[in-house]
């Protein structure tokens, strides 16, 4: 049946399709144009957007969530520009990363950043220098950007199940 190819075939595919950004997964026809358009795929044989989507469609949940590959996407959207089915692999991988992060699968290179954010709400705390504060003040912007415990708790609750109390 011709339409069957557009129906997510695994529970993992349905799970990804239910996360904002993952909805278009069920339109992928596995043509491979995304991989052919992707500059990251050109730079690394390890990264193949079409193949990651295929693994999602056939339900390789653990393999995909534990893999670093969905985190390689630079969100340049060249694949999206070229996809004839209106699929955005970048959005799909974003949805996958949300699920992966909720389950604690975050590559070490990103782990350091998330740990920093979860510690005090800042990603680049050192970048908020007196100079930036003065500039914000001159522009009439809020200068007290101290992220409080409530903000950090909201982040933890929303994105990191492992950190829920
Ligand atoms: S170009 Fe679009 S339809 Fe083709 S494999 Fe990539 S995401 Fe799927
Ligand atoms: S958005 Fe991601 S998958 Fe698409 S071309 Fe750019 S790096 Fe490759």
mmCIF file with all atom_site columns, C-alpha atoms and ligand atoms in Angstrom:
data_model
loop_
_atom_site.group_PDB
_atom_site.id
_atom_site.type_symbol
_atom_site.label_atom_id
_atom_site.label_alt_id
_atom_site.label_comp_id
_atom_site.label_asym_id
_atom_site.label_entity_id
_atom_site.label_seq_id
_atom_site.pdbx_PDB_ins_code
_atom_site.Cartn_x
_atom_site.Cartn_y
_atom_site.Cartn_z
_atom_site.occupancy
_atom_site.B_iso_or_equiv
_atom_site.pdbx_formal_charge
_atom_site.auth_seq_id
_atom_site.auth_comp_id
_atom_site.auth_asym_id
_atom_site.auth_atom_id
_atom_site.pdbx_PDB_model_num
ATOM   1   C  CA  . UNK A 1 1   ? 0.000  0.000  0.000  1.00 0.00 ? 1   UNK A CA  1
ATOM   2   C  CA  . UNK A 1 2   ? 1.605  3.248  -1.160 1.00 0.00 ? 2   UNK A CA  1
ATOM   3   C  CA  . UNK A 1 3   ? 0.526  5.334  1.849  1.00 0.00 ? 3   UNK A CA  1
ATOM   4   C  CA  . UNK A 1 4   ? 1.988  2.948  4.388  1.00 0.00 ? 4   UNK A CA  1
ATOM   5   C  CA  . UNK A 1 5   ? 5.431  4.406  3.933  1.00 0.00 ? 5   UNK A CA  1
ATOM   6   C  CA  . UNK A 1 6   ? 4.132  7.659  5.439  1.00 0.00 ? 6   UNK A CA  1
ATOM   7   C  CA  . UNK A 1 7   ? 2.898  6.012  8.614  1.00 0.00 ? 7   UNK A CA  1
ATOM   8   C  CA  . UNK A 1 8   ? 5.369  5.818  11.510 1.00 0.00 ? 8   UNK A CA  1
ATOM   9   C  CA  . UNK A 1 9   ? 6.146  2.166  11.829 1.00 0.00 ? 9   UNK A CA  1
ATOM   10  C  CA  . UNK A 1 10  ? 7.454  1.920  15.370 1.00 0.00 ? 10  UNK A CA  1
ATOM   11  C  CA  . UNK A 1 11  ? 6.493  3.108  18.829 1.00 0.00 ? 11  UNK A CA  1
ATOM   12  C  CA  . UNK A 1 12  ? 9.695  5.159  18.918 1.00 0.00 ? 12  UNK A CA  1
ATOM   13  C  CA  . UNK A 1 13  ? 8.700  6.857  15.651 1.00 0.00 ? 13  UNK A CA  1
ATOM   14  C  CA  . UNK A 1 14  ? 5.331  7.719  17.189 1.00 0.00 ? 14  UNK A CA  1
ATOM   15  C  CA  . UNK A 1 15  ? 7.086  8.974  20.314 1.00 0.00 ? 15  UNK A CA  1
ATOM   16  C  CA  . UNK A 1 16  ? 9.388  11.273 18.302 1.00 0.00 ? 16  UNK A CA  1
ATOM   17  C  CA  . UNK A 1 17  ? 6.467  12.425 16.142 1.00 0.00 ? 17  UNK A CA  1
ATOM   18  C  CA  . UNK A 1 18  ? 4.595  13.424 19.300 1.00 0.00 ? 18  UNK A CA  1
ATOM   19  C  CA  . UNK A 1 19  ? 7.350  15.834 20.404 1.00 0.00 ? 19  UNK A CA  1
ATOM   20  C  CA  . UNK A 1 20  ? 7.184  19.348 18.936 1.00 0.00 ? 20  UNK A CA  1
ATOM   21  C  CA  . UNK A 1 21  ? 9.416  19.336 15.858 1.00 0.00 ? 21  UNK A CA  1
ATOM   22  C  CA  . UNK A 1 22  ? 9.097  15.627 15.255 1.00 0.00 ? 22  UNK A CA  1
ATOM   23  C  CA  . UNK A 1 23  ? 5.649  15.720 13.626 1.00 0.00 ? 23  UNK A CA  1
ATOM   24  C  CA  . UNK A 1 24  ? 6.921  15.598 10.027 1.00 0.00 ? 24  UNK A CA  1
ATOM   25  C  CA  . UNK A 1 25  ? 8.817  12.370 10.623 1.00 0.00 ? 25  UNK A CA  1
ATOM   26  C  CA  . UNK A 1 26  ? 5.966  10.374 9.132  1.00 0.00 ? 26  UNK A CA  1
ATOM   27  C  CA  . UNK A 1 27  ? 6.371  12.144 5.776  1.00 0.00 ? 27  UNK A CA  1
ATOM   28  C  CA  . UNK A 1 28  ? 9.940  10.963 5.203  1.00 0.00 ? 28  UNK A CA  1
ATOM   29  C  CA  . UNK A 1 29  ? 10.267 8.682  2.174  1.00 0.00 ? 29  UNK A CA  1
ATOM   30  C  CA  . UNK A 1 30  ? 13.950 7.890  2.794  1.00 0.00 ? 30  UNK A CA  1
ATOM   31  C  CA  . UNK A 1 31  ? 15.138 9.444  -0.457 1.00 0.00 ? 31  UNK A CA  1
ATOM   32  C  CA  . UNK A 1 32  ? 18.473 10.550 1.035  1.00 0.00 ? 32  UNK A CA  1
ATOM   33  C  CA  . UNK A 1 33  ? 18.473 14.086 -0.340 1.00 0.00 ? 33  UNK A CA  1
ATOM   34  C  CA  . UNK A 1 34  ? 19.015 15.385 3.196  1.00 0.00 ? 34  UNK A CA  1
ATOM   35  C  CA  . UNK A 1 35  ? 22.280 13.470 3.507  1.00 0.00 ? 35  UNK A CA  1
ATOM   36  C  CA  . UNK A 1 36  ? 23.366 14.650 0.062  1.00 0.00 ? 36  UNK A CA  1
ATOM   37  C  CA  . UNK A 1 37  ? 22.654 18.275 1.087  1.00 0.00 ? 37  UNK A CA  1
ATOM   38  C  CA  . UNK A 1 38  ? 24.315 18.147 4.479  1.00 0.00 ? 38  UNK A CA  1
ATOM   39  C  CA  . UNK A 1 39  ? 27.676 19.802 5.064  1.00 0.00 ? 39  UNK A CA  1
ATOM   40  C  CA  . UNK A 1 40  ? 28.233 17.821 8.261  1.00 0.00 ? 40  UNK A CA  1
ATOM   41  C  CA  . UNK A 1 41  ? 27.704 14.587 6.326  1.00 0.00 ? 41  UNK A CA  1
ATOM   42  C  CA  . UNK A 1 42  ? 30.228 15.855 3.814  1.00 0.00 ? 42  UNK A CA  1
ATOM   43  C  CA  . UNK A 1 43  ? 32.743 16.372 6.603  1.00 0.00 ? 43  UNK A CA  1
ATOM   44  C  CA  . UNK A 1 44  ? 32.090 13.137 8.480  1.00 0.00 ? 44  UNK A CA  1
ATOM   45  C  CA  . UNK A 1 45  ? 31.178 9.689  7.248  1.00 0.00 ? 45  UNK A CA  1
ATOM   46  C  CA  . UNK A 1 46  ? 29.723 8.992  10.690 1.00 0.00 ? 46  UNK A CA  1
ATOM   47  C  CA  . UNK A 1 47  ? 26.858 11.420 10.180 1.00 0.00 ? 47  UNK A CA  1
ATOM   48  C  CA  . UNK A 1 48  ? 24.008 10.421 7.896  1.00 0.00 ? 48  UNK A CA  1
ATOM   49  C  CA  . UNK A 1 49  ? 20.694 12.266 8.531  1.00 0.00 ? 49  UNK A CA  1
ATOM   50  C  CA  . UNK A 1 50  ? 18.643 9.880  6.384  1.00 0.00 ? 50  UNK A CA  1
ATOM   51  C  CA  . UNK A 1 51  ? 20.052 6.908  8.245  1.00 0.00 ? 51  UNK A CA  1
ATOM   52  C  CA  . UNK A 1 52  ? 19.228 8.409  11.650 1.00 0.00 ? 52  UNK A CA  1
ATOM   53  C  CA  . UNK A 1 53  ? 15.651 8.987  10.489 1.00 0.00 ? 53  UNK A CA  1
ATOM   54  C  CA  . UNK A 1 54  ? 15.494 5.406  9.211  1.00 0.00 ? 54  UNK A CA  1
ATOM   55  C  CA  . UNK A 1 55  ? 16.598 4.127  12.628 1.00 0.00 ? 55  UNK A CA  1
ATOM   56  C  CA  . UNK A 1 56  ? 13.874 6.197  14.276 1.00 0.00 ? 56  UNK A CA  1
ATOM   57  C  CA  . UNK A 1 57  ? 11.258 4.871  11.854 1.00 0.00 ? 57  UNK A CA  1
ATOM   58  C  CA  . UNK A 1 58  ? 12.170 1.251  12.496 1.00 0.00 ? 58  UNK A CA  1
ATOM   59  C  CA  . UNK A 1 59  ? 12.336 1.770  16.255 1.00 0.00 ? 59  UNK A CA  1
ATOM   60  C  CA  . UNK A 1 60  ? 15.993 1.620  17.229 1.00 0.00 ? 60  UNK A CA  1
ATOM   61  C  CA  . UNK A 1 61  ? 15.234 3.677  20.320 1.00 0.00 ? 61  UNK A CA  1
ATOM   62  C  CA  . UNK A 1 62  ? 18.211 2.866  22.519 1.00 0.00 ? 62  UNK A CA  1
ATOM   63  C  CA  . UNK A 1 63  ? 20.694 3.113  19.682 1.00 0.00 ? 63  UNK A CA  1
ATOM   64  C  CA  . UNK A 1 64  ? 19.429 6.525  18.578 1.00 0.00 ? 64  UNK A CA  1
ATOM   65  C  CA  . UNK A 1 65  ? 19.047 8.006  22.059 1.00 0.00 ? 65  UNK A CA  1
ATOM   66  C  CA  . UNK A 1 66  ? 22.502 6.848  23.142 1.00 0.00 ? 66  UNK A CA  1
ATOM   67  C  CA  . UNK A 1 67  ? 24.125 8.030  19.921 1.00 0.00 ? 67  UNK A CA  1
ATOM   68  C  CA  . UNK A 1 68  ? 25.944 11.330 19.539 1.00 0.00 ? 68  UNK A CA  1
ATOM   69  C  CA  . UNK A 1 69  ? 24.727 11.635 15.955 1.00 0.00 ? 69  UNK A CA  1
ATOM   70  C  CA  . UNK A 1 70  ? 21.476 13.563 16.541 1.00 0.00 ? 70  UNK A CA  1
ATOM   71  C  CA  . UNK A 1 71  ? 23.660 16.107 18.342 1.00 0.00 ? 71  UNK A CA  1
ATOM   72  C  CA  . UNK A 1 72  ? 25.926 16.633 15.321 1.00 0.00 ? 72  UNK A CA  1
ATOM   73  C  CA  . UNK A 1 73  ? 23.237 18.586 13.445 1.00 0.00 ? 73  UNK A CA  1
ATOM   74  C  CA  . UNK A 1 74  ? 24.138 22.266 13.139 1.00 0.00 ? 74  UNK A CA  1
ATOM   75  C  CA  . UNK A 1 75  ? 20.566 23.308 12.292 1.00 0.00 ? 75  UNK A CA  1
ATOM   76  C  CA  . UNK A 1 76  ? 21.702 24.944 9.060  1.00 0.00 ? 76  UNK A CA  1
ATOM   77  C  CA  . UNK A 1 77  ? 18.497 23.618 7.422  1.00 0.00 ? 77  UNK A CA  1
ATOM   78  C  CA  . UNK A 1 78  ? 20.035 22.934 4.010  1.00 0.00 ? 78  UNK A CA  1
ATOM   79  C  CA  . UNK A 1 79  ? 18.373 19.524 4.143  1.00 0.00 ? 79  UNK A CA  1
ATOM   80  C  CA  . UNK A 1 80  ? 15.021 21.144 4.854  1.00 0.00 ? 80  UNK A CA  1
ATOM   81  C  CA  . UNK A 1 81  ? 15.448 23.457 1.864  1.00 0.00 ? 81  UNK A CA  1
ATOM   82  C  CA  . UNK A 1 82  ? 15.960 20.461 -0.392 1.00 0.00 ? 82  UNK A CA  1
ATOM   83  C  CA  . UNK A 1 83  ? 13.546 17.927 1.071  1.00 0.00 ? 83  UNK A CA  1
ATOM   84  C  CA  . UNK A 1 84  ? 10.676 17.432 -1.374 1.00 0.00 ? 84  UNK A CA  1
ATOM   85  C  CA  . UNK A 1 85  ? 8.440  16.050 1.373  1.00 0.00 ? 85  UNK A CA  1
ATOM   86  C  CA  . UNK A 1 86  ? 8.596  19.094 3.661  1.00 0.00 ? 86  UNK A CA  1
ATOM   87  C  CA  . UNK A 1 87  ? 10.528 17.280 6.371  1.00 0.00 ? 87  UNK A CA  1
ATOM   88  C  CA  . UNK A 1 88  ? 13.003 19.084 8.611  1.00 0.00 ? 88  UNK A CA  1
ATOM   89  C  CA  . UNK A 1 89  ? 15.636 16.654 9.892  1.00 0.00 ? 89  UNK A CA  1
ATOM   90  C  CA  . UNK A 1 90  ? 16.943 19.453 12.141 1.00 0.00 ? 90  UNK A CA  1
ATOM   91  C  CA  . UNK A 1 91  ? 13.577 19.647 13.905 1.00 0.00 ? 91  UNK A CA  1
ATOM   92  C  CA  . UNK A 1 92  ? 13.365 15.863 14.153 1.00 0.00 ? 92  UNK A CA  1
ATOM   93  C  CA  . UNK A 1 93  ? 16.822 15.696 15.724 1.00 0.00 ? 93  UNK A CA  1
ATOM   94  C  CA  . UNK A 1 94  ? 15.836 18.474 18.092 1.00 0.00 ? 94  UNK A CA  1
ATOM   95  C  CA  . UNK A 1 95  ? 12.880 16.342 19.195 1.00 0.00 ? 95  UNK A CA  1
ATOM   96  C  CA  . UNK A 1 96  ? 15.201 13.353 19.616 1.00 0.00 ? 96  UNK A CA  1
ATOM   97  C  CA  . UNK A 1 97  ? 17.603 15.427 21.711 1.00 0.00 ? 97  UNK A CA  1
ATOM   98  C  CA  . UNK A 1 98  ? 14.742 16.470 23.997 1.00 0.00 ? 98  UNK A CA  1
ATOM   99  C  CA  . UNK A 1 99  ? 13.873 12.818 24.648 1.00 0.00 ? 99  UNK A CA  1
ATOM   100 C  CA  . UNK A 1 100 ? 17.541 11.865 25.007 1.00 0.00 ? 100 UNK A CA  1
ATOM   101 C  CA  . UNK A 1 101 ? 18.233 14.679 27.477 1.00 0.00 ? 101 UNK A CA  1
ATOM   102 C  CA  . UNK A 1 102 ? 15.182 13.751 29.530 1.00 0.00 ? 102 UNK A CA  1
ATOM   103 C  CA  . UNK A 1 103 ? 16.629 10.277 29.878 1.00 0.00 ? 103 UNK A CA  1
ATOM   104 C  CA  . UNK A 1 104 ? 20.121 11.524 30.687 1.00 0.00 ? 104 UNK A CA  1
ATOM   105 C  CA  . UNK A 1 105 ? 21.754 10.738 27.351 1.00 0.00 ? 105 UNK A CA  1
ATOM   106 C  CA  . UNK A 1 106 ? 23.737 13.874 26.686 1.00 0.00 ? 106 UNK A CA  1
ATOM   107 C  CA  . UNK A 1 107 ? 27.155 13.711 24.995 1.00 0.00 ? 107 UNK A CA  1
ATOM   108 C  CA  . UNK A 1 108 ? 29.945 14.825 27.304 1.00 0.00 ? 108 UNK A CA  1
ATOM   109 C  CA  . UNK A 1 109 ? 30.767 17.849 25.196 1.00 0.00 ? 109 UNK A CA  1
ATOM   110 C  CA  . UNK A 1 110 ? 27.241 19.188 25.849 1.00 0.00 ? 110 UNK A CA  1
ATOM   111 C  CA  . UNK A 1 111 ? 27.016 17.763 29.365 1.00 0.00 ? 111 UNK A CA  1
ATOM   112 C  CA  . UNK A 1 112 ? 29.413 20.386 30.673 1.00 0.00 ? 112 UNK A CA  1
ATOM   113 C  CA  . UNK A 1 113 ? 27.185 23.142 29.315 1.00 0.00 ? 113 UNK A CA  1
ATOM   114 C  CA  . UNK A 1 114 ? 23.982 21.665 30.735 1.00 0.00 ? 114 UNK A CA  1
ATOM   115 C  CA  . UNK A 1 115 ? 25.639 21.086 34.110 1.00 0.00 ? 115 UNK A CA  1
ATOM   116 C  CA  . UNK A 1 116 ? 26.664 24.724 34.164 1.00 0.00 ? 116 UNK A CA  1
ATOM   117 C  CA  . UNK A 1 117 ? 23.128 25.861 33.334 1.00 0.00 ? 117 UNK A CA  1
ATOM   118 C  CA  . UNK A 1 118 ? 21.614 23.518 35.905 1.00 0.00 ? 118 UNK A CA  1
ATOM   119 C  CA  . UNK A 1 119 ? 23.978 24.790 38.545 1.00 0.00 ? 119 UNK A CA  1
ATOM   120 C  CA  . UNK A 1 120 ? 22.993 28.426 38.476 1.00 0.00 ? 120 UNK A CA  1
ATOM   121 C  CA  . UNK A 1 121 ? 20.896 29.125 35.391 1.00 0.00 ? 121 UNK A CA  1
ATOM   122 C  CA  . UNK A 1 122 ? 23.686 30.613 33.296 1.00 0.00 ? 122 UNK A CA  1
ATOM   123 C  CA  . UNK A 1 123 ? 25.405 29.200 30.250 1.00 0.00 ? 123 UNK A CA  1
ATOM   124 C  CA  . UNK A 1 124 ? 28.056 31.874 29.889 1.00 0.00 ? 124 UNK A CA  1
ATOM   125 C  CA  . UNK A 1 125 ? 28.105 33.506 33.276 1.00 0.00 ? 125 UNK A CA  1
ATOM   126 C  CA  . UNK A 1 126 ? 31.655 34.816 32.791 1.00 0.00 ? 126 UNK A CA  1
ATOM   127 C  CA  . UNK A 1 127 ? 30.550 36.598 29.629 1.00 0.00 ? 127 UNK A CA  1
ATOM   128 C  CA  . UNK A 1 128 ? 28.256 38.835 31.668 1.00 0.00 ? 128 UNK A CA  1
ATOM   129 C  CA  . UNK A 1 129 ? 30.945 41.353 32.440 1.00 0.00 ? 129 UNK A CA  1
ATOM   130 C  CA  . UNK A 1 130 ? 30.751 44.869 33.833 1.00 0.00 ? 130 UNK A CA  1
ATOM   131 C  CA  . UNK A 1 131 ? 31.040 46.066 30.252 1.00 0.00 ? 131 UNK A CA  1
ATOM   132 C  CA  . UNK A 1 132 ? 27.899 44.162 29.202 1.00 0.00 ? 132 UNK A CA  1
ATOM   133 C  CA  . UNK A 1 133 ? 26.086 45.337 32.312 1.00 0.00 ? 133 UNK A CA  1
ATOM   134 C  CA  . UNK A 1 134 ? 26.981 48.963 31.523 1.00 0.00 ? 134 UNK A CA  1
ATOM   135 C  CA  . UNK A 1 135 ? 25.850 48.534 27.931 1.00 0.00 ? 135 UNK A CA  1
ATOM   136 C  CA  . UNK A 1 136 ? 22.518 47.094 29.058 1.00 0.00 ? 136 UNK A CA  1
ATOM   137 C  CA  . UNK A 1 137 ? 22.158 49.927 31.535 1.00 0.00 ? 137 UNK A CA  1
ATOM   138 C  CA  . UNK A 1 138 ? 22.797 52.494 28.774 1.00 0.00 ? 138 UNK A CA  1
ATOM   139 C  CA  . UNK A 1 139 ? 20.130 50.822 26.656 1.00 0.00 ? 139 UNK A CA  1
ATOM   140 C  CA  . UNK A 1 140 ? 17.647 50.901 29.512 1.00 0.00 ? 140 UNK A CA  1
ATOM   141 C  CA  . UNK A 1 141 ? 17.627 47.107 29.805 1.00 0.00 ? 141 UNK A CA  1
ATOM   142 C  CA  . UNK A 1 142 ? 17.393 45.066 32.996 1.00 0.00 ? 142 UNK A CA  1
ATOM   143 C  CA  . UNK A 1 143 ? 20.872 44.592 34.467 1.00 0.00 ? 143 UNK A CA  1
ATOM   144 C  CA  . UNK A 1 144 ? 20.072 42.220 37.314 1.00 0.00 ? 144 UNK A CA  1
ATOM   145 C  CA  . UNK A 1 145 ? 20.045 38.950 35.396 1.00 0.00 ? 145 UNK A CA  1
ATOM   146 C  CA  . UNK A 1 146 ? 20.712 36.696 38.342 1.00 0.00 ? 146 UNK A CA  1
ATOM   147 C  CA  . UNK A 1 147 ? 18.927 33.417 37.600 1.00 0.00 ? 147 UNK A CA  1
ATOM   148 C  CA  . UNK A 1 148 ? 17.208 32.226 40.734 1.00 0.00 ? 148 UNK A CA  1
ATOM   149 C  CA  . UNK A 1 149 ? 16.483 28.756 42.071 1.00 0.00 ? 149 UNK A CA  1
ATOM   150 C  CA  . UNK A 1 150 ? 12.954 28.818 40.658 1.00 0.00 ? 150 UNK A CA  1
ATOM   151 C  CA  . UNK A 1 151 ? 14.276 29.293 37.139 1.00 0.00 ? 151 UNK A CA  1
ATOM   152 C  CA  . UNK A 1 152 ? 16.780 26.459 37.538 1.00 0.00 ? 152 UNK A CA  1
ATOM   153 C  CA  . UNK A 1 153 ? 14.101 24.186 38.991 1.00 0.00 ? 153 UNK A CA  1
ATOM   154 C  CA  . UNK A 1 154 ? 11.818 24.939 36.061 1.00 0.00 ? 154 UNK A CA  1
ATOM   155 C  CA  . UNK A 1 155 ? 14.600 23.980 33.672 1.00 0.00 ? 155 UNK A CA  1
ATOM   156 C  CA  . UNK A 1 156 ? 15.276 20.767 35.525 1.00 0.00 ? 156 UNK A CA  1
ATOM   157 C  CA  . UNK A 1 157 ? 11.643 19.778 35.687 1.00 0.00 ? 157 UNK A CA  1
ATOM   158 C  CA  . UNK A 1 158 ? 11.000 20.565 32.040 1.00 0.00 ? 158 UNK A CA  1
ATOM   159 C  CA  . UNK A 1 159 ? 14.047 19.031 30.409 1.00 0.00 ? 159 UNK A CA  1
ATOM   160 C  CA  . UNK A 1 160 ? 15.807 16.688 32.807 1.00 0.00 ? 160 UNK A CA  1
ATOM   161 C  CA  . UNK A 1 161 ? 13.775 13.895 34.370 1.00 0.00 ? 161 UNK A CA  1
ATOM   162 C  CA  . UNK A 1 162 ? 16.913 12.598 36.085 1.00 0.00 ? 162 UNK A CA  1
ATOM   163 C  CA  . UNK A 1 163 ? 17.135 15.842 38.038 1.00 0.00 ? 163 UNK A CA  1
ATOM   164 C  CA  . UNK A 1 164 ? 13.571 15.890 39.277 1.00 0.00 ? 164 UNK A CA  1
ATOM   165 C  CA  . UNK A 1 165 ? 13.308 15.742 43.028 1.00 0.00 ? 165 UNK A CA  1
HETATM 166 S  S1  . LIG B 2 .   ? 15.241 14.489 2.120  1.00 0.00 ? 1   LIG B S1  1
HETATM 167 FE FE1 . LIG B 2 .   ? 13.320 14.478 3.328  1.00 0.00 ? 1   LIG B FE1 1
HETATM 168 S  S2  . LIG B 2 .   ? 12.178 12.699 2.588  1.00 0.00 ? 1   LIG B S2  1
HETATM 169 FE FE2 . LIG B 2 .   ? 14.283 12.475 1.853  1.00 0.00 ? 1   LIG B FE2 1
HETATM 170 S  S3  . LIG B 2 .   ? 15.275 11.169 3.415  1.00 0.00 ? 1   LIG B S3  1
HETATM 171 FE FE3 . LIG B 2 .   ? 15.663 13.286 3.969  1.00 0.00 ? 1   LIG B FE3 1
HETATM 172 S  S4  . LIG B 2 .   ? 14.006 13.872 5.384  1.00 0.00 ? 1   LIG B S4  1
HETATM 173 FE FE4 . LIG B 2 .   ? 13.374 11.995 4.321  1.00 0.00 ? 1   LIG B FE4 1
HETATM 174 S  S1  . LIG B 2 .   ? 20.154 21.011 9.410  1.00 0.00 ? 2   LIG B S1  1
HETATM 175 FE FE1 . LIG B 2 .   ? 21.457 19.388 10.277 1.00 0.00 ? 2   LIG B FE1 1
HETATM 176 S  S2  . LIG B 2 .   ? 21.008 17.559 9.054  1.00 0.00 ? 2   LIG B S2  1
HETATM 177 FE FE2 . LIG B 2 .   ? 20.243 19.339 7.919  1.00 0.00 ? 2   LIG B FE2 1
HETATM 178 S  S3  . LIG B 2 .   ? 21.857 19.897 6.492  1.00 0.00 ? 2   LIG B S3  1
HETATM 179 FE FE3 . LIG B 2 .   ? 22.143 21.140 8.339  1.00 0.00 ? 2   LIG B FE3 1
HETATM 180 S  S4  . LIG B 2 .   ? 23.553 19.969 9.651  1.00 0.00 ? 2   LIG B S4  1
HETATM 181 FE FE4 . LIG B 2 .   ? 22.773 18.562 8.076  1.00 0.00 ? 2   LIG B FE4 1
#
